[in-house]
């Protein structure tokens, strides 16, 4: 059974600082890894999708890397803004996703 | 707007009551999913449907039933609600393997008293 862990559970940074969010998984035979953002009381918004043949994906200030051999993915958010405050979820899988519990980020103005 | 639509957005049930959560997607996706989200835990898969006419159990199927009505719609039914089913329920869809990630609905907040 795939286990997905996200550390830390919560993170608070001043505006402008770069964010580094970690995701680890136990079974390296993954197909996809997807990062989501969830605002309080809202649904999940897809941020980045990394397929197993890829090592990273970038979208604007966001960059996600994937290292299957070590069972890790990292989401980098450059020059954080208060609007980046949210919970970030990592999920791995193909027909079925296994989710981490998320990292709640607060960016202080 | 294209996407996944869930109804209702909020619901309060008494223990033992039944209800159906509705989900529809307009992206012509083959696969649809129901997840529940509880505080401090990741989303957990309840049931999924890889294609029209098929359904399979996920990680936490007990107390639930599903129906893949057609390609667009996938409903989740609670036959006899229990307080342990208080949760936020998310529906999701996906095209096919290798053709993109998952799209989620905005969720249904269910409270069973």
Coordinates of C-alpha atoms in Angstrom, one line a residue:
Chain A
X1 CA 0.0 0.0 0.0
X2 CA 1.4 3.4 -1.0
X3 CA 2.1 5.7 1.9
X4 CA 2.5 9.4 1.2
X5 CA 4.0 11.8 3.8
X6 CA 4.3 15.5 3.7
X7 CA 6.6 17.3 6.1
X8 CA 6.2 19.8 7.7
X9 CA 2.5 19.8 8.4
X10 CA 2.6 23.6 8.7
X11 CA 4.9 26.4 7.6
X12 CA 4.9 30.1 8.1
X13 CA 7.2 32.4 6.2
X14 CA 7.6 36.2 5.5
X15 CA 6.5 37.5 2.1
X16 CA 9.2 37.2 -0.5
X17 CA 10.8 34.1 0.9
X18 CA 11.1 31.0 -1.2
X19 CA 9.0 28.0 -0.2
X20 CA 10.1 24.4 -0.2
X21 CA 7.5 21.7 0.4
X22 CA 8.4 18.1 0.7
X23 CA 6.5 14.9 -0.3
X24 CA 7.8 11.4 0.2
X25 CA 6.2 8.1 -0.9
X26 CA 7.0 4.5 -0.1
X27 CA 6.5 2.7 -3.5
X28 CA 8.7 4.1 -6.2
X29 CA 6.8 2.4 -8.9
X30 CA 4.5 5.4 -9.4
X31 CA 2.9 6.5 -12.6
X32 CA 2.1 10.1 -11.9
X33 CA 2.6 12.6 -9.1
X34 CA 0.4 15.6 -8.8
X35 CA 0.5 18.7 -6.6
X36 CA -2.7 20.4 -5.6
X37 CA -3.6 23.6 -3.7
X38 CA -6.6 23.7 -1.4
X39 CA -7.9 26.9 0.1
X40 CA -10.0 26.8 3.3
X41 CA -13.4 25.4 2.7
X42 CA -12.7 24.9 -1.0
X43 CA -11.9 22.1 -3.4
X44 CA -8.6 21.1 -4.8
X45 CA -6.9 23.0 -7.6
X46 CA -4.3 21.1 -9.7
X47 CA -1.0 22.9 -9.7
X48 CA 1.5 20.6 -11.5
X49 CA 1.4 17.0 -12.8
X50 CA 4.7 15.1 -13.2
X51 CA 4.6 11.9 -15.1
X52 CA 6.9 9.1 -14.1
X53 CA 9.2 9.6 -17.1
X54 CA 9.7 13.3 -16.1
X55 CA 12.0 14.7 -13.5
X56 CA 10.4 18.1 -13.1
X57 CA 7.6 20.5 -14.2
X58 CA 7.4 24.2 -14.0
X59 CA 4.6 26.7 -14.1
X60 CA 5.3 30.4 -13.4
X61 CA 6.8 30.7 -9.9
X62 CA 6.1 27.0 -9.2
X63 CA 8.6 24.2 -9.9
X64 CA 8.1 20.6 -8.8
X65 CA 10.8 17.9 -9.0
X66 CA 10.5 14.1 -8.8
X67 CA 13.1 11.6 -7.7
X68 CA 11.5 8.1 -7.9
X69 CA 14.6 6.3 -6.8
X70 CA 14.5 8.1 -3.4
X71 CA 10.7 8.3 -3.3
X72 CA 10.6 12.1 -3.1
X73 CA 9.1 15.1 -4.7
X74 CA 9.7 18.8 -3.8
X75 CA 7.5 21.7 -4.7
X76 CA 9.3 25.1 -4.9
X77 CA 7.4 28.3 -4.8
X78 CA 9.6 31.3 -5.6
X79 CA 9.1 34.8 -4.0
X80 CA 6.1 33.8 -1.9
X81 CA 3.1 36.1 -1.6
X82 CA 0.3 36.3 0.9
X83 CA -2.0 34.9 -1.8
X84 CA 0.1 31.7 -1.7
X85 CA -1.3 30.9 1.7
X86 CA -3.2 27.6 1.4
X87 CA -2.8 23.9 2.0
X88 CA -0.7 22.1 -0.5
X89 CA -1.4 18.4 -1.2
X90 CA 0.8 15.8 -2.9
X91 CA -0.8 12.8 -4.5
X92 CA 0.7 9.8 -6.3
X93 CA -0.8 7.1 -8.4
X94 CA -2.5 6.2 -11.6
X95 CA -6.0 4.7 -11.5
X96 CA -6.2 5.5 -7.8
X97 CA -4.5 8.4 -6.0
X98 CA -2.8 8.2 -2.6
X99 CA -2.7 11.5 -0.8
X100 CA -0.5 13.1 1.8
X101 CA -2.1 15.0 4.6
X102 CA -0.8 18.3 3.3
X103 CA 1.4 21.2 4.3
X104 CA -0.5 24.3 5.4
X105 CA 1.4 27.4 4.3
X106 CA 1.0 30.9 5.8
X107 CA 2.8 33.8 4.0
X108 CA 3.0 36.8 6.3
X109 CA 2.8 40.3 4.8
Chain B
X1 CA -17.4 26.5 -16.9
X2 CA -16.1 23.1 -17.8
X3 CA -15.3 20.9 -14.8
X4 CA -16.7 18.7 -12.1
X5 CA -20.0 19.8 -10.4
X6 CA -21.1 18.4 -7.1
X7 CA -24.5 18.8 -5.4
X8 CA -25.4 19.6 -2.7
X9 CA -22.6 21.8 -1.2
X10 CA -23.8 21.3 2.3
X11 CA -26.0 18.7 4.0
X12 CA -27.0 17.8 7.6
X13 CA -28.5 14.4 8.2
X14 CA -29.8 12.6 11.2
X15 CA -28.3 9.2 12.0
X16 CA -30.0 6.5 10.0
X17 CA -31.2 8.8 7.2
X18 CA -30.2 8.2 3.6
X19 CA -29.1 10.5 0.9
X20 CA -27.4 10.6 -2.5
X21 CA -24.5 12.9 -3.4
X22 CA -24.5 13.9 -7.1
X23 CA -21.5 14.5 -9.3
X24 CA -21.3 15.4 -13.0
X25 CA -18.4 16.2 -15.3
X26 CA -18.5 17.8 -18.8
X27 CA -14.9 17.0 -19.9
X28 CA -15.8 13.6 -21.5
X29 CA -13.5 11.9 -18.9
X30 CA -13.7 8.1 -18.6
X31 CA -12.7 7.8 -15.0
X32 CA -14.6 9.2 -12.0
X33 CA -13.9 9.0 -8.2
X34 CA -15.3 9.7 -4.8
X35 CA -13.0 10.7 -2.0
X36 CA -13.6 11.8 1.6
X37 CA -11.4 14.2 3.5
X38 CA -11.2 14.3 7.3
X39 CA -9.2 16.7 9.5
X40 CA -5.5 15.8 9.7
X41 CA -5.8 13.1 7.1
X42 CA -5.2 12.9 3.4
X43 CA -8.1 12.3 1.0
X44 CA -9.2 8.6 1.0
X45 CA -10.7 6.9 -1.9
X46 CA -14.2 5.5 -1.4
X47 CA -15.2 4.2 -4.8
X48 CA -14.1 4.7 -8.3
X49 CA -15.4 4.0 -11.8
X50 CA -12.7 3.4 -14.5
X51 CA -15.3 3.6 -17.3
X52 CA -19.1 3.8 -17.8
X53 CA -20.7 0.7 -16.5
X54 CA -17.9 -0.3 -14.1
X55 CA -17.4 0.5 -10.4
X56 CA -14.8 -0.7 -7.9
X57 CA -14.1 -0.3 -4.2
X58 CA -11.5 2.0 -2.9
X59 CA -9.9 2.2 0.5
X60 CA -13.0 3.0 2.6
X61 CA -16.1 1.7 0.9
X62 CA -18.1 0.5 3.9
X63 CA -21.4 2.3 4.3
X64 CA -21.5 3.6 0.8
X65 CA -22.8 2.6 -2.6
X66 CA -22.2 4.2 -6.0
X67 CA -23.8 4.3 -9.4
X68 CA -22.2 5.3 -12.7
X69 CA -25.4 6.5 -14.3
X70 CA -23.7 7.4 -17.6
X71 CA -20.3 8.8 -18.7
X72 CA -21.0 12.2 -17.2
X73 CA -22.6 11.2 -13.8
X74 CA -21.3 9.3 -10.8
X75 CA -23.4 9.3 -7.6
X76 CA -22.6 8.3 -4.1
X77 CA -25.3 7.0 -1.8
X78 CA -25.3 6.7 2.0
X79 CA -28.1 4.2 2.9
X80 CA -28.0 4.7 6.6
X81 CA -25.9 7.6 7.7
X82 CA -23.7 7.4 10.7
X83 CA -21.8 10.1 12.6
X84 CA -18.5 8.5 11.4
X85 CA -19.5 9.6 7.9
X86 CA -19.3 13.3 8.8
X87 CA -16.8 14.5 6.3
X88 CA -16.1 16.5 3.2
X89 CA -16.8 14.5 0.1
X90 CA -15.0 15.2 -3.2
X91 CA -15.8 13.9 -6.6
X92 CA -13.0 13.8 -9.2
X93 CA -12.6 12.8 -12.8
X94 CA -9.7 12.0 -15.2
X95 CA -9.4 11.4 -18.9
X96 CA -7.2 8.3 -19.5
X97 CA -3.8 7.1 -18.5
X98 CA -1.1 9.4 -19.8
X99 CA -3.6 12.1 -20.7
X100 CA -3.4 14.5 -17.8
X101 CA -4.2 14.6 -14.1
X102 CA -7.3 14.7 -12.0
X103 CA -9.9 17.5 -11.8
X104 CA -11.8 17.8 -8.5
X105 CA -15.2 19.2 -7.7
X106 CA -15.7 21.8 -4.9
X107 CA -16.9 19.3 -2.4
X108 CA -20.0 18.4 -0.3
X109 CA -19.8 19.1 3.5
X110 CA -21.8 16.4 5.2
X111 CA -22.7 16.5 8.9
X112 CA -24.4 13.5 10.5
X113 CA -25.9 14.2 13.9

